Coordinates of C-alpha atoms in Angstrom, one line a residue:
X544 CA -21.4 -16.7 -17.8
X545 CA -19.3 -15.7 -20.8
X546 CA -19.5 -12.0 -19.8
X547 CA -18.2 -12.8 -16.3
X548 CA -15.2 -14.7 -17.7
X549 CA -14.5 -11.8 -20.1
X550 CA -14.8 -9.3 -17.2
X551 CA -12.4 -11.4 -15.0
X552 CA -9.9 -11.6 -17.8
X553 CA -10.1 -7.9 -18.4
X554 CA -9.6 -7.2 -14.6
X555 CA -6.5 -9.6 -14.5
X556 CA -5.0 -7.8 -17.5
X557 CA -5.6 -4.4 -15.8
X558 CA -3.9 -5.6 -12.6
X559 CA -0.9 -6.9 -14.6
X560 CA -0.5 -3.5 -16.3
X561 CA -0.9 -1.6 -13.0
X562 CA 1.7 -3.7 -11.1
X563 CA 5.0 -1.8 -10.8
X564 CA 8.1 -3.3 -12.4
X565 CA 10.6 -5.0 -10.2
X566 CA 14.1 -3.8 -10.8
X567 CA 16.1 -6.1 -8.6
X568 CA 19.1 -7.6 -10.3
X569 CA 21.0 -10.9 -9.6
X570 CA 24.7 -10.6 -10.1
X571 CA 26.8 -13.7 -10.6
X572 CA 29.9 -12.6 -8.7
X573 CA 32.9 -12.7 -11.0
X574 CA 30.7 -13.2 -14.1
X575 CA 31.6 -16.3 -16.1
X576 CA 34.6 -17.0 -13.9
X577 CA 32.5 -17.2 -10.7
X578 CA 33.9 -17.0 -7.2
X579 CA 37.4 -18.3 -7.7
X580 CA 41.0 -17.3 -7.5
X581 CA 42.7 -15.3 -10.2
X582 CA 39.8 -12.9 -10.6
X583 CA 40.1 -9.2 -9.7
X584 CA 36.8 -8.6 -8.0
X585 CA 37.5 -4.9 -7.5
X586 CA 37.7 -4.5 -11.3
X587 CA 34.6 -6.8 -11.7
X588 CA 32.5 -4.6 -9.4
X589 CA 33.8 -1.2 -10.4
X590 CA 31.3 -0.5 -13.3
X591 CA 28.3 -1.9 -11.4
X592 CA 25.8 -0.3 -9.1
X593 CA 24.5 -2.5 -6.4
X594 CA 21.0 -1.4 -5.2
X595 CA 18.9 -2.3 -2.3
X596 CA 17.1 -5.7 -2.9
X597 CA 19.6 -6.8 -5.5
X598 CA 21.2 -10.3 -5.1
X599 CA 24.8 -11.6 -5.2
X600 CA 25.1 -15.1 -6.5
X601 CA 28.3 -16.9 -5.6
X602 CA 29.2 -19.9 -7.7
X603 CA 32.4 -21.8 -6.6
X604 CA 34.1 -25.0 -5.8
X605 CA 32.2 -26.2 -2.7
X606 CA 35.1 -28.4 -1.5
X607 CA 37.6 -25.6 -1.3
X608 CA 36.1 -22.1 -1.1
X609 CA 33.6 -20.3 1.1
X610 CA 31.6 -17.1 1.3
X611 CA 32.1 -15.1 4.5
X612 CA 30.9 -11.6 5.3
X613 CA 33.4 -9.6 7.4
X614 CA 33.9 -6.0 8.5
X615 CA 36.2 -3.6 6.6
X616 CA 39.3 -4.2 8.8
X617 CA 39.0 -8.0 8.4
X618 CA 38.4 -7.5 4.7
X619 CA 41.6 -5.5 4.3
X620 CA 43.6 -8.0 6.4
X621 CA 41.9 -11.2 5.1
X622 CA 41.0 -12.1 8.7
X623 CA 38.2 -14.7 8.7
X624 CA 38.3 -15.5 12.4
X625 CA 35.1 -13.7 13.4
X626 CA 32.8 -13.3 10.3
X627 CA 29.7 -11.3 10.4
X628 CA 28.0 -13.9 8.3
X629 CA 28.7 -17.3 6.7
X630 CA 26.8 -17.8 3.5
X631 CA 28.5 -21.1 2.7
X632 CA 25.8 -23.7 2.4
X633 CA 28.0 -26.5 1.0
X634 CA 26.4 -26.5 -2.4
X635 CA 28.8 -24.1 -4.1
X636 CA 25.8 -21.9 -5.1
X637 CA 25.1 -19.3 -2.4
X638 CA 22.9 -16.3 -2.6
X639 CA 23.2 -13.1 -0.6
X640 CA 20.3 -10.6 -0.5
X641 CA 21.5 -7.0 -0.5
X642 CA 18.8 -5.8 1.9
X643 CA 20.7 -3.0 3.7
X644 CA 22.1 0.2 2.3
X645 CA 25.8 0.1 3.4
X646 CA 29.2 -1.2 2.5
X647 CA 29.5 -4.9 2.7
X648 CA 32.6 -7.0 2.5
X649 CA 32.9 -10.7 1.4
X650 CA 35.9 -13.0 1.5
X651 CA 36.7 -16.6 1.0
X652 CA 38.4 -18.6 3.7
X653 CA 41.1 -21.2 3.6
X654 CA 43.7 -18.7 2.5
X655 CA 41.9 -17.8 -0.8
X656 CA 41.4 -14.2 0.4
X657 CA 45.1 -13.6 0.1
X658 CA 44.9 -14.6 -3.5
X659 CA 42.3 -11.9 -4.2
X660 CA 39.0 -13.7 -3.4
X661 CA 37.4 -10.7 -1.7
X662 CA 34.6 -8.4 -2.8
X663 CA 33.6 -5.0 -1.5
X664 CA 30.2 -3.7 -2.5
X665 CA 28.4 -0.5 -1.6
X666 CA 24.6 -0.9 -1.6
X667 CA 22.6 2.2 -2.5
X668 CA 19.0 3.1 -2.6
X669 CA 17.6 2.8 -6.1
X670 CA 17.2 6.2 -7.8
X671 CA 13.7 7.2 -8.6
X672 CA 12.5 6.5 -12.1
X673 CA 12.9 9.4 -14.5
X674 CA 9.8 11.5 -14.8
X675 CA 8.5 12.5 -18.2
X676 CA 9.0 16.2 -19.1
X677 CA 5.7 18.1 -19.5
X678 CA 4.6 18.2 -23.1
X679 CA 3.8 21.7 -24.3
X680 CA 0.8 21.5 -26.5
X681 CA 0.9 23.1 -29.9
X682 CA -2.7 22.3 -30.6
X683 CA -4.8 25.2 -31.9
X684 CA -7.4 26.7 -29.6
X685 CA -10.2 25.1 -31.6
X686 CA -9.2 21.7 -30.2
X687 CA -10.2 22.8 -26.7
X688 CA -13.5 24.1 -27.9
X689 CA -14.2 20.9 -29.8
X690 CA -13.2 18.9 -26.7
X691 CA -16.4 20.3 -25.1
X692 CA -18.6 20.9 -28.2
X693 CA -18.5 17.4 -29.7
X694 CA -19.6 15.6 -26.6
X695 CA -22.4 18.2 -26.2
X696 CA -23.5 17.7 -29.8
X697 CA -23.6 13.9 -29.3
X698 CA -25.5 14.3 -26.0
X699 CA -28.1 16.5 -27.6
X700 CA -28.4 14.0 -30.5
X701 CA -28.9 11.1 -28.1
X702 CA -31.6 13.0 -26.2
X703 CA -33.3 14.0 -29.5
X704 CA -33.2 10.4 -30.7
X705 CA -34.8 9.2 -27.5
X706 CA -37.4 11.9 -27.8
X707 CA -38.3 10.8 -31.3
X708 CA -38.6 7.2 -30.3
X709 CA -41.0 8.1 -27.4
X710 CA -43.1 10.3 -29.7
X711 CA -43.2 8.0 -32.7

């Protein structure tokens, strides 16, 4: 029973090691200021890369502001008449999954867009992880011979030991 438990624990540890890392990020829009007026969201977003499967987390005053997704023209003109999406849940804590690679545009209604409450993000595919450069071995040629010779010697020793046990 103990060996089965040990085997299961080992298998679980192996699965955890083999699971690829998840790289999705959650961005609090506006950082510490949140989704509010008097924040330049263009400057906030300029040094960030938004990748597929990242999340935007909007934190704001639920009684005044909203989170609306609009097209580029409506973003530029602060037109909220026909939003592509309304992420306002009424809690003041709304999450948007960046699940499509394209430009997306978010604004706040009630006139706050004119005060700068608008965000443009370009969602990209995540670049592949860097690959390790091949390592050129500086090991002497004897390493390669010992790589085959040592197992052969141990194998012969095991056979000889078994032979002596059977004969003796």
